[in-house]
Tab-separated table of C-alpha atoms in Angstrom:
chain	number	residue	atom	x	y	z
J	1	UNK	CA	7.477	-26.446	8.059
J	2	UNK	CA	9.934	-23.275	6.507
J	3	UNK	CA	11.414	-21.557	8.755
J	4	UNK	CA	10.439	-17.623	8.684
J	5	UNK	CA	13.785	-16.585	7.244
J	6	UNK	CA	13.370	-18.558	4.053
J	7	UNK	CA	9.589	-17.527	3.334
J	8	UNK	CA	11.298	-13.812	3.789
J	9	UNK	CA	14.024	-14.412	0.994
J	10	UNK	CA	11.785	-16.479	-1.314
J	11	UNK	CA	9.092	-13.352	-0.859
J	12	UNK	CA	11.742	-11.157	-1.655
J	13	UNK	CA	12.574	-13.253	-4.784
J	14	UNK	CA	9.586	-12.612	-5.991
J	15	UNK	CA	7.552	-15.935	-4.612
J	16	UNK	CA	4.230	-14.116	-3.722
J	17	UNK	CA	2.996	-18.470	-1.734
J	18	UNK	CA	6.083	-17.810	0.394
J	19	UNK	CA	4.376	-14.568	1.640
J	20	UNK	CA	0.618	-16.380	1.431
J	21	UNK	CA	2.360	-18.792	3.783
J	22	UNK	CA	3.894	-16.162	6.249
J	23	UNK	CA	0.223	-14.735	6.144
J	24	UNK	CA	-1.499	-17.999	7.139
J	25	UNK	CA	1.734	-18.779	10.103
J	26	UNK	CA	0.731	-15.133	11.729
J	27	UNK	CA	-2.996	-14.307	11.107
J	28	UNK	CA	-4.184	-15.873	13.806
J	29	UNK	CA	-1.600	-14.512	16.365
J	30	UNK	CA	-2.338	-10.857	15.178
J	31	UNK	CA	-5.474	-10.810	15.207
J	32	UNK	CA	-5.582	-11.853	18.942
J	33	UNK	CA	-2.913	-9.019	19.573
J	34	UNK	CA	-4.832	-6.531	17.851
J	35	UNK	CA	-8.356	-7.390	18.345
J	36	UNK	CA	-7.702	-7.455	22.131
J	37	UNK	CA	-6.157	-3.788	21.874
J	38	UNK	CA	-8.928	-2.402	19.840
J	39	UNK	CA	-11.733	-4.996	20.968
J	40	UNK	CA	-13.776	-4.635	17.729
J	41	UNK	CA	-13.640	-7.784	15.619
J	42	UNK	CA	-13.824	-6.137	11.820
J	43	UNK	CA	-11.790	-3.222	12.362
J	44	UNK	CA	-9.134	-5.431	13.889
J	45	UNK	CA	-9.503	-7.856	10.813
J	46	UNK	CA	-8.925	-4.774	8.904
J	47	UNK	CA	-6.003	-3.641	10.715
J	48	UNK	CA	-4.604	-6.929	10.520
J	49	UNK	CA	-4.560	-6.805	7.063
J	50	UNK	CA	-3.316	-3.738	7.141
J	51	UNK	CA	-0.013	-4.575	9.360
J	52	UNK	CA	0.075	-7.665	6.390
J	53	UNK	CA	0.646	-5.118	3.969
J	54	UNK	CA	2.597	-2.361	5.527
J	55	UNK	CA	5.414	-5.697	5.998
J	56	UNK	CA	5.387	-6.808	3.117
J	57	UNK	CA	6.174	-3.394	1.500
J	58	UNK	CA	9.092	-3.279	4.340
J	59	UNK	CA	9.955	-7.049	4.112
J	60	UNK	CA	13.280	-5.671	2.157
J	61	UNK	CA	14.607	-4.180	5.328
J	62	UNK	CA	13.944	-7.082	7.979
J	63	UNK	CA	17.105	-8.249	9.139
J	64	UNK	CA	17.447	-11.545	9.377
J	65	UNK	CA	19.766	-11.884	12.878
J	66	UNK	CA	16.277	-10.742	14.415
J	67	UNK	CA	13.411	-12.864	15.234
J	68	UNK	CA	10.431	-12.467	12.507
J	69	UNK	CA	7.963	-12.558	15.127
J	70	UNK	CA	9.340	-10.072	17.027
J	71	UNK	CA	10.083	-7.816	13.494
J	72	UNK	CA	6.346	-8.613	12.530
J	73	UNK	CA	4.747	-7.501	15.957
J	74	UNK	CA	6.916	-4.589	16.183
J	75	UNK	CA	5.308	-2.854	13.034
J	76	UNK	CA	2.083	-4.161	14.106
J	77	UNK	CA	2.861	-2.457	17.987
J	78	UNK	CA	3.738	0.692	16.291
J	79	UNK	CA	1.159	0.899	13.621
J	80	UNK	CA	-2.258	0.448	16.604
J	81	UNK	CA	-0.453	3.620	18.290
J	82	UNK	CA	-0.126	5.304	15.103
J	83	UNK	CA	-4.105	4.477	14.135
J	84	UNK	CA	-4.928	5.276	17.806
J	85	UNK	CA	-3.298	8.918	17.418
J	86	UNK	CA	-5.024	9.501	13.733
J	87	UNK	CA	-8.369	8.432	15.984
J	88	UNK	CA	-7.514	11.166	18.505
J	89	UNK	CA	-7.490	8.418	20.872
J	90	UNK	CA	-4.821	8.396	23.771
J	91	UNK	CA	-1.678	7.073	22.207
J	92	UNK	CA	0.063	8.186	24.906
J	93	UNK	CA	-1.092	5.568	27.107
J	94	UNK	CA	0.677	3.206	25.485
J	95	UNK	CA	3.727	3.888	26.685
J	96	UNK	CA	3.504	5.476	29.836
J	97	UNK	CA	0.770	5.310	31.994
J	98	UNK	CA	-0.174	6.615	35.516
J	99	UNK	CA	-0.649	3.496	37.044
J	100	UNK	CA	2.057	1.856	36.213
J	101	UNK	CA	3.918	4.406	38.573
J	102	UNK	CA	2.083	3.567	41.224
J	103	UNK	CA	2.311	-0.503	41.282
J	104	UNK	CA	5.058	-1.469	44.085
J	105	UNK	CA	6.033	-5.078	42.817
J	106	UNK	CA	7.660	-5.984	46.907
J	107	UNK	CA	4.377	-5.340	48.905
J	108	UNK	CA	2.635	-8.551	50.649
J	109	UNK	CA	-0.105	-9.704	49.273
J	110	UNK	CA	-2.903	-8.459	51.245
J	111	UNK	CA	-4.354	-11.234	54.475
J	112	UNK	CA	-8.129	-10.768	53.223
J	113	UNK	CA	-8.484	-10.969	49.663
J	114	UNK	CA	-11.970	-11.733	47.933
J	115	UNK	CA	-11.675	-15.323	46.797
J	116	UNK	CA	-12.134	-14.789	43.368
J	117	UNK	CA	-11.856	-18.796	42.681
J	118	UNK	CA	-15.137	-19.148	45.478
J	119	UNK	CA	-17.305	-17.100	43.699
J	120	UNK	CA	-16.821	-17.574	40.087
J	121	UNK	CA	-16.706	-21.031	37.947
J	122	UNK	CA	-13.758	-20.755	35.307
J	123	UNK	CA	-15.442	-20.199	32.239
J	124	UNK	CA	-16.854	-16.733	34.412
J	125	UNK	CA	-13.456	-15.736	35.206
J	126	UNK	CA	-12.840	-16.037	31.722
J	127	UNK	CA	-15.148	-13.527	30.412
J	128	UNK	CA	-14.289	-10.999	33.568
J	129	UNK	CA	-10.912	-10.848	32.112
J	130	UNK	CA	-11.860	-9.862	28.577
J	131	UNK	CA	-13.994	-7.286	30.313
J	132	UNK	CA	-11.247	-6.343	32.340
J	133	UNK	CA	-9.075	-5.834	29.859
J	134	UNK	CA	-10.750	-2.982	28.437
J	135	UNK	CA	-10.304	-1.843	31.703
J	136	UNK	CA	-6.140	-1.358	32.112
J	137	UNK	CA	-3.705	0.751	30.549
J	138	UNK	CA	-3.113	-0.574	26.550
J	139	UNK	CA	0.492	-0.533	27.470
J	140	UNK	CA	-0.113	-3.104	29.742
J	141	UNK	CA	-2.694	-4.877	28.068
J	142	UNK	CA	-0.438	-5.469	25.191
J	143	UNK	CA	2.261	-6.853	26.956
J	144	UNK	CA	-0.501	-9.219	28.503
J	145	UNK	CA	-1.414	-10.068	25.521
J	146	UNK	CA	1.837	-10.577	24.260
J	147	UNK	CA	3.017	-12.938	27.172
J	148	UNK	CA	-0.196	-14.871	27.527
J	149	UNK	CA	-2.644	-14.882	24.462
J	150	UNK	CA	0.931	-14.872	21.914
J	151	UNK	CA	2.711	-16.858	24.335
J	152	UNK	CA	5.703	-14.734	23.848
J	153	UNK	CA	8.798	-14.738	26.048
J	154	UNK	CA	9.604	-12.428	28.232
J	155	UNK	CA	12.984	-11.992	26.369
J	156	UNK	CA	10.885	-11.656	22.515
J	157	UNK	CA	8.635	-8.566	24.045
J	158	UNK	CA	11.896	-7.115	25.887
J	159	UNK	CA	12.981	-7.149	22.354
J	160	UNK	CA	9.901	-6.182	20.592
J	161	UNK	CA	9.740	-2.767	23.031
J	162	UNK	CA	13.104	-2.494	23.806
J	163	UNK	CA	13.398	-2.398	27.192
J	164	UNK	CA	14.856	-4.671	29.846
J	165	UNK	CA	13.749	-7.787	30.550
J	166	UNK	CA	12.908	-7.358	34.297
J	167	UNK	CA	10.870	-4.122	33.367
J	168	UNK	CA	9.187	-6.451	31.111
J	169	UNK	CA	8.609	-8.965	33.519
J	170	UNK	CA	7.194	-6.602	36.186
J	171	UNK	CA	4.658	-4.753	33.744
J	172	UNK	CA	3.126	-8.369	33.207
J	173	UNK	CA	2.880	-9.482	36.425
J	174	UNK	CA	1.300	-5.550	37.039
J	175	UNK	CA	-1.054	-6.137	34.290
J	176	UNK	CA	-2.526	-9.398	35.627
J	177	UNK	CA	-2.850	-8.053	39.340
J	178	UNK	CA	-4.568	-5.123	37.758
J	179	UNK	CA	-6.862	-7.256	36.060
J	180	UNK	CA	-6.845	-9.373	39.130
J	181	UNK	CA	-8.349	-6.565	41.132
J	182	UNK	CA	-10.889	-6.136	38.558
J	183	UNK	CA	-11.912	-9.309	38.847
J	184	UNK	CA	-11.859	-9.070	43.108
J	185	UNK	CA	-14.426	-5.947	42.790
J	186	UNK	CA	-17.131	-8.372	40.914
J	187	UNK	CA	-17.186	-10.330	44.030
E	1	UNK	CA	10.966	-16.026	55.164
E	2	UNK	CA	8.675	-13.770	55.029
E	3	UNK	CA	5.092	-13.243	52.961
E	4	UNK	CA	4.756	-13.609	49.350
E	5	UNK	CA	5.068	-10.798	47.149
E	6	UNK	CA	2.285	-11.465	43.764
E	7	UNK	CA	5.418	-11.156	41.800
E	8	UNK	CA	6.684	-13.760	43.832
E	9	UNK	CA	3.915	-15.675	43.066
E	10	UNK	CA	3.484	-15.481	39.055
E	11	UNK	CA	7.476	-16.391	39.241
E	12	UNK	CA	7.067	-19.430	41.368
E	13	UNK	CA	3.920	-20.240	39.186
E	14	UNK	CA	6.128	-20.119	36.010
E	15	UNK	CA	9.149	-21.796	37.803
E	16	UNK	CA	11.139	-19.113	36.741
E	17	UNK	CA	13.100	-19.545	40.034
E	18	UNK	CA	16.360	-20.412	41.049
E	19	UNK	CA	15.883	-24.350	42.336
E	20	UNK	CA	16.719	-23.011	46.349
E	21	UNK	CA	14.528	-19.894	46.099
E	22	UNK	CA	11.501	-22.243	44.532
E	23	UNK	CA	12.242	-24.793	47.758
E	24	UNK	CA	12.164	-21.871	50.010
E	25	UNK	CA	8.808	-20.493	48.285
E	26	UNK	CA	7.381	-24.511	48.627
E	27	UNK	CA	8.160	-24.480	52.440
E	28	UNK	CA	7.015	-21.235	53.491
E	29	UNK	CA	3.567	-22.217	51.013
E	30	UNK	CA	3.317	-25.218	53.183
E	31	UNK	CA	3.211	-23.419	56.677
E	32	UNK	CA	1.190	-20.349	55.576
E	33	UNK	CA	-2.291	-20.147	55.132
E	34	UNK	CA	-2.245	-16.732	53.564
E	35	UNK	CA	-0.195	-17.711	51.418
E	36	UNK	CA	-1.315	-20.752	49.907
E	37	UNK	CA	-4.710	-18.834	49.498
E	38	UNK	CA	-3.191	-16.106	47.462
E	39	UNK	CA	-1.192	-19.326	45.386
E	40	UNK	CA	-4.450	-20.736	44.816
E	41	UNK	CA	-6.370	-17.655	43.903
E	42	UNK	CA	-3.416	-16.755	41.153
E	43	UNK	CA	-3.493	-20.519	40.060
E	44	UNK	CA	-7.080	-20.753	39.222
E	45	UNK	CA	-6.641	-16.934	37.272
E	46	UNK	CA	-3.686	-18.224	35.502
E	47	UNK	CA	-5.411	-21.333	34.534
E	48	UNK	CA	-8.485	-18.815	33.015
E	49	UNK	CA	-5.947	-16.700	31.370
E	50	UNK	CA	-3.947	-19.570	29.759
E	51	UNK	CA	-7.661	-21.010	28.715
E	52	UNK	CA	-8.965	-17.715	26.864
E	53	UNK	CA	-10.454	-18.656	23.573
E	54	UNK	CA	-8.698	-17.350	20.361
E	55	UNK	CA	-10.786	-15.001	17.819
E	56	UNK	CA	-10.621	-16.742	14.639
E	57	UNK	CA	-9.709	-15.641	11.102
E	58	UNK	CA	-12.191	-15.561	8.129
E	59	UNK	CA	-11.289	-18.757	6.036
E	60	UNK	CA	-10.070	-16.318	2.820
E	61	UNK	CA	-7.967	-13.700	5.168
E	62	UNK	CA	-5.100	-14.776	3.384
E	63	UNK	CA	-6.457	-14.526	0.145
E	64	UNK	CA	-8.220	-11.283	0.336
E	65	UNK	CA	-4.600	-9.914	1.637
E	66	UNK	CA	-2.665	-11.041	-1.062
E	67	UNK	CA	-5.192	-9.561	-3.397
E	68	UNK	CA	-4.961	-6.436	-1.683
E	69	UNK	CA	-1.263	-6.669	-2.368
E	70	UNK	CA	-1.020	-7.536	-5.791
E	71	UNK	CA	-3.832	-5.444	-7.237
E	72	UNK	CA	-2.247	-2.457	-5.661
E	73	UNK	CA	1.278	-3.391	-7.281
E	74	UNK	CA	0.300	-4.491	-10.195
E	75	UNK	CA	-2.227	-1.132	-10.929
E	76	UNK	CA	1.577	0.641	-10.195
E	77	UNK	CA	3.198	-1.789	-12.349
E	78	UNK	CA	0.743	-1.050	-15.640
E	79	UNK	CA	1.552	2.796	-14.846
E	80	UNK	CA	5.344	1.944	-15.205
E	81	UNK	CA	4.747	-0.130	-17.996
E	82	UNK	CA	2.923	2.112	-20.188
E	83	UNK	CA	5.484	5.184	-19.287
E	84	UNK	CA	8.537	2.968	-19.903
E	85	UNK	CA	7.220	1.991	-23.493
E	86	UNK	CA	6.017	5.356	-24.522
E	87	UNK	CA	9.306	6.447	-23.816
E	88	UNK	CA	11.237	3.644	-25.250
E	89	UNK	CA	9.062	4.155	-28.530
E	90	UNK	CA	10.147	8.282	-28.528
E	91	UNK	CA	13.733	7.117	-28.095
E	92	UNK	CA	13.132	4.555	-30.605
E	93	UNK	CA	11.393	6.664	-33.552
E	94	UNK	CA	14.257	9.533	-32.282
E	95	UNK	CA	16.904	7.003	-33.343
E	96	UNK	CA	15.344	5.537	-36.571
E	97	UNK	CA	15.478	9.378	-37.683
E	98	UNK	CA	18.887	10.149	-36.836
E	99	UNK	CA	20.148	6.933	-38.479
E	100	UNK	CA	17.845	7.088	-41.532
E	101	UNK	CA	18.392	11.241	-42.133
E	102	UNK	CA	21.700	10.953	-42.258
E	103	UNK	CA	21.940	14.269	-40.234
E	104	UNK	CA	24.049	14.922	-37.160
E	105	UNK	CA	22.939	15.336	-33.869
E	106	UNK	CA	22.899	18.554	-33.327
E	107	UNK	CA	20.815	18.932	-37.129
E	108	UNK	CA	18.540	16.608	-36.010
E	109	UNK	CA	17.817	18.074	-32.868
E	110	UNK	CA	17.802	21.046	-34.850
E	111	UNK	CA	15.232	19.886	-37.168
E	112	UNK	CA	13.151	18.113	-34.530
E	113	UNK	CA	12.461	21.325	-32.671
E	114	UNK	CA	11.348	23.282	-36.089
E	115	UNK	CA	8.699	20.093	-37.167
E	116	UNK	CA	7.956	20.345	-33.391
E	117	UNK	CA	7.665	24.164	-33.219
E	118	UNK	CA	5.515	24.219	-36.483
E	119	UNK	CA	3.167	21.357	-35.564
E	120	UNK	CA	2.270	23.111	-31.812
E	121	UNK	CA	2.089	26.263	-34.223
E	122	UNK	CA	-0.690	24.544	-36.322
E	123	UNK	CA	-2.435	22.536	-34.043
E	124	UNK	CA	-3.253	25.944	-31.756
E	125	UNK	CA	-4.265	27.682	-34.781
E	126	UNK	CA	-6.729	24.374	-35.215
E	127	UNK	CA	-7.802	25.113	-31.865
E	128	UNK	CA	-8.691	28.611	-32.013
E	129	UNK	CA	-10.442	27.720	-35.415
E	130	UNK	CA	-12.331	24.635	-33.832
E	131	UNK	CA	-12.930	26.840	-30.626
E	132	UNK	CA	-14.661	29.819	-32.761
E	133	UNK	CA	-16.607	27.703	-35.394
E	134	UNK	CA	-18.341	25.866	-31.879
E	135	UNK	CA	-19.020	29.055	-30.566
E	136	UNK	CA	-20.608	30.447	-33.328
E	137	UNK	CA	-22.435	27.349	-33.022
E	138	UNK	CA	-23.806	27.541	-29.792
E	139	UNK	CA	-24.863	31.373	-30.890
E	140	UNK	CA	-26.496	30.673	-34.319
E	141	UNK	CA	-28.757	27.081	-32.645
E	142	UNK	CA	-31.016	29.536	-30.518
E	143	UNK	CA	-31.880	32.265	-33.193
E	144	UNK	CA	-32.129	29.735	-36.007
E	145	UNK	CA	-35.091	27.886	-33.366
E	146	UNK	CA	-36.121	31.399	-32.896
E	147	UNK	CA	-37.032	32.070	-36.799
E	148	UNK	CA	-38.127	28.910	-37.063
E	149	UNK	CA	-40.967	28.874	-34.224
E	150	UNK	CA	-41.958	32.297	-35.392
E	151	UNK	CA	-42.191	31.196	-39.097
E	152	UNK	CA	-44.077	27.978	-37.765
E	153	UNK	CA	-46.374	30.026	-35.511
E	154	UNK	CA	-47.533	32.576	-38.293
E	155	UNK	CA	-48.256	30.099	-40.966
E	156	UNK	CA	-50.318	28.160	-39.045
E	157	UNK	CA	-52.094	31.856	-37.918
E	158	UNK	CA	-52.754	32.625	-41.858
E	159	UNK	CA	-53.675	28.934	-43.228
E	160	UNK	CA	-56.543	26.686	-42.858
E	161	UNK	CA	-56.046	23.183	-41.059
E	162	UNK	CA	-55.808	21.620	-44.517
E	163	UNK	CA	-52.879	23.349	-46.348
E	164	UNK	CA	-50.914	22.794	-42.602
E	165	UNK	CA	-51.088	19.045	-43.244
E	166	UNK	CA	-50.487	19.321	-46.888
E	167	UNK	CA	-47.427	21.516	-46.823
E	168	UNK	CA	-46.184	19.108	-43.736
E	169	UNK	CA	-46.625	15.947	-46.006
E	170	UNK	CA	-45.167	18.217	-48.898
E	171	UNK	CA	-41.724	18.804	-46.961
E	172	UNK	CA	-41.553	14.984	-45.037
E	173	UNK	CA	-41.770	13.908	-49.065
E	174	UNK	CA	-38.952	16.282	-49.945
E	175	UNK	CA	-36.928	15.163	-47.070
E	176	UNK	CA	-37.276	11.350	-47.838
E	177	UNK	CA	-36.163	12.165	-51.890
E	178	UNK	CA	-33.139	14.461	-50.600
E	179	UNK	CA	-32.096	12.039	-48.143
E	180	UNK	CA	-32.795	9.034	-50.675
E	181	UNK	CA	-31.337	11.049	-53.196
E	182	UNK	CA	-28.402	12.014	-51.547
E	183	UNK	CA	-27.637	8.304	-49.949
E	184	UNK	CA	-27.846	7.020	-53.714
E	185	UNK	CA	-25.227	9.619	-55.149
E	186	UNK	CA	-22.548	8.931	-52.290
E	187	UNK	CA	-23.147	5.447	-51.911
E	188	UNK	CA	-23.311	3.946	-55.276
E	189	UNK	CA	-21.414	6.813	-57.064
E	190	UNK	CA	-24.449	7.400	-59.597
E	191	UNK	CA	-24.519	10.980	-61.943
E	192	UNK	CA	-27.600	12.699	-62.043
């Protein structure tokens, strides 16, 4: 297997299978990020292709002390919020959102909690978190994504966004009791 | 110790602990129900979340990408191309002149802008020629059909049904001969 640095340099001397094989490494990973932040399957194919081609017309300014991955899912981060603010759509709830304010990660958890794990067999719980994830904040959602569906450290997405890693680490465990709750109010 | 915190929980679950704060978390687990409920609930979810199926890619993504990527560049490169050699060719034919004329620079250049000057000269009065003959054109093709369908219409008032198709044989005759006529002379080069 090449390592992502040296499909980078033999893209950029002009060996279009070393990009082919960057293409086939990532497409799969992408398209989970992106389809899950715009939940429609072709015009997250078409996105995907898009963030393909928007890197490799930037490939000459990757630098290689950073991690591809991280490089790759950056421009494919900022180019959903950029298609989400030509769409009118909120943009700005992908970086901030309301209730991220209000999650207080050192409270209990609570004595009577629906049993989520009673109810529901797994391959249930399974589709009432792909529903539910239409349901929180995208800024949360993709660093859900990001940790869990990418399987991402929580050191690559502090790097990705650029913030520390604790912050990162909260907003992820926010975003899965948000989803949790979801889940509790099907019960 | 007291209750868990869900943060608490997802870090124990992921063993991203230090070794004595993941004992502590075991032994308070062990002697609290609450607890151990909530560690179960967030178990079972993480176990669903780690389980979610992947959407998969069209078998030809790749290929349909690259094609995206190379049509695109190379549509840019045939524009760069063609501009490059056009302008090589000017340099090119530029240079031939100066070293063939035997002129300076400055008398070629000189020279240049007159054959330049005089051939935009000629070529506009071409187009105001060209421009004028098709506009005459364009107002000569309706009368000409005018005269025509009124010479047509009173003929056919003042003669009989007969002489019509005579005089129309007469003139499709005469057009064959002129045309054969004609076709001969340029063709084969014969004198009449």
């Amino acid at each position: 297997m090449y390592e992502d640095k040296d499909l980078v340099r033999r893209t950029l001397e002009g060996e279009k299978e070393a990009f082919e094989m960057i293409i086939k490494k990532y497409q799969t990973p992408l398209l989970n990020y992106i389809g899950r932040m715009v939940r429609e399957r072709e015009l997250a194919l078409d996105l995907t292709q898009d963030v393909f081609i928007k890197t490799y017309a930037s490939l000459h300014t990757y630098q290689p002390e950073h991690k591809f991955s991280t490089w790759l899912f950056k421009i494919a981060s900022n180019y959903t919020i950029d298609y989400w603010r030509k769409k009118k759509i909120d943009a700005h709830s992908i970086d901030t959102s309301k209730d991220e304010d209000n999650y207080r990660p050192s409270v209990q958890i609570p004595a009577n909690e629906p049993s989520v794990v009673k109810k529901f067999e797994l391959s249930e719980i399974r589709e009432k978190i792909e529903r539910a994830l239409e349901k929180i904040q995208p800024s949360l959602r993709e660093l859900f994504v990001w940790r869990h569906i990418n399987e991402f450290s929580y050191e690559e997405i502090a790097e990705i966004k650029g913030l520390p890693v604790g912050t990162i680490k909260n907003k992820v465990f926010q975003a899965k009791e948000m989803i949790r709750k979801h889940l509790e109010a099907a019960v | 110790m007291n209750c868990l915190t869900p943060d608490q929980i997802y870090l124990y679950l992921e063993k991203d602990l230090p070794p004595e704060e993941m004992n502590r978390i075991s032994s308070h687990i062990a002697s609290c129900q609450k607890c151990r409920i909530g560690l179960k609930e967030r178990t079972v979810f993480m176990e669903a979340v780690e389980s979610l199926p992947l959407l998969q890619v069209p078998p030809d993504f790749a290929q349909q990408v690259m094609a995206r990527i190379f049509t695109a560049k190379s549509s840019v490169r045939v524009w760069i191309a063609g501009l490059a050699t056009g302008f090589s060719l000017v340099i090119a034919i530029f240079l031939a002149a100066f070293l063939q004329s035997g002129f300076s620079l400055s008398e070629l250049f000189i020279q240049l802008n007159r054959s330049l000057w005089t051939f935009i000269s000629n070529l506009s009065v071409f187009f105001v020629k060209t421009i004028k003959i098709i506009s005459l054109v364009f107002d000569l093709i309706p009368k000409l059909s005018g005269y025509i369908y009124t010479t047509l219409t009173s003929i056919t008032s003042v003669v009989g049904i007969e002489v019509q198709v005579t005089l129309i044989a007469l003139t499709i005759l005469m057009s064959f001969a002129a045309y054969f006529g004609l076709r001969r002379k340029i063709w084969t080069g014969e004198k009449t």
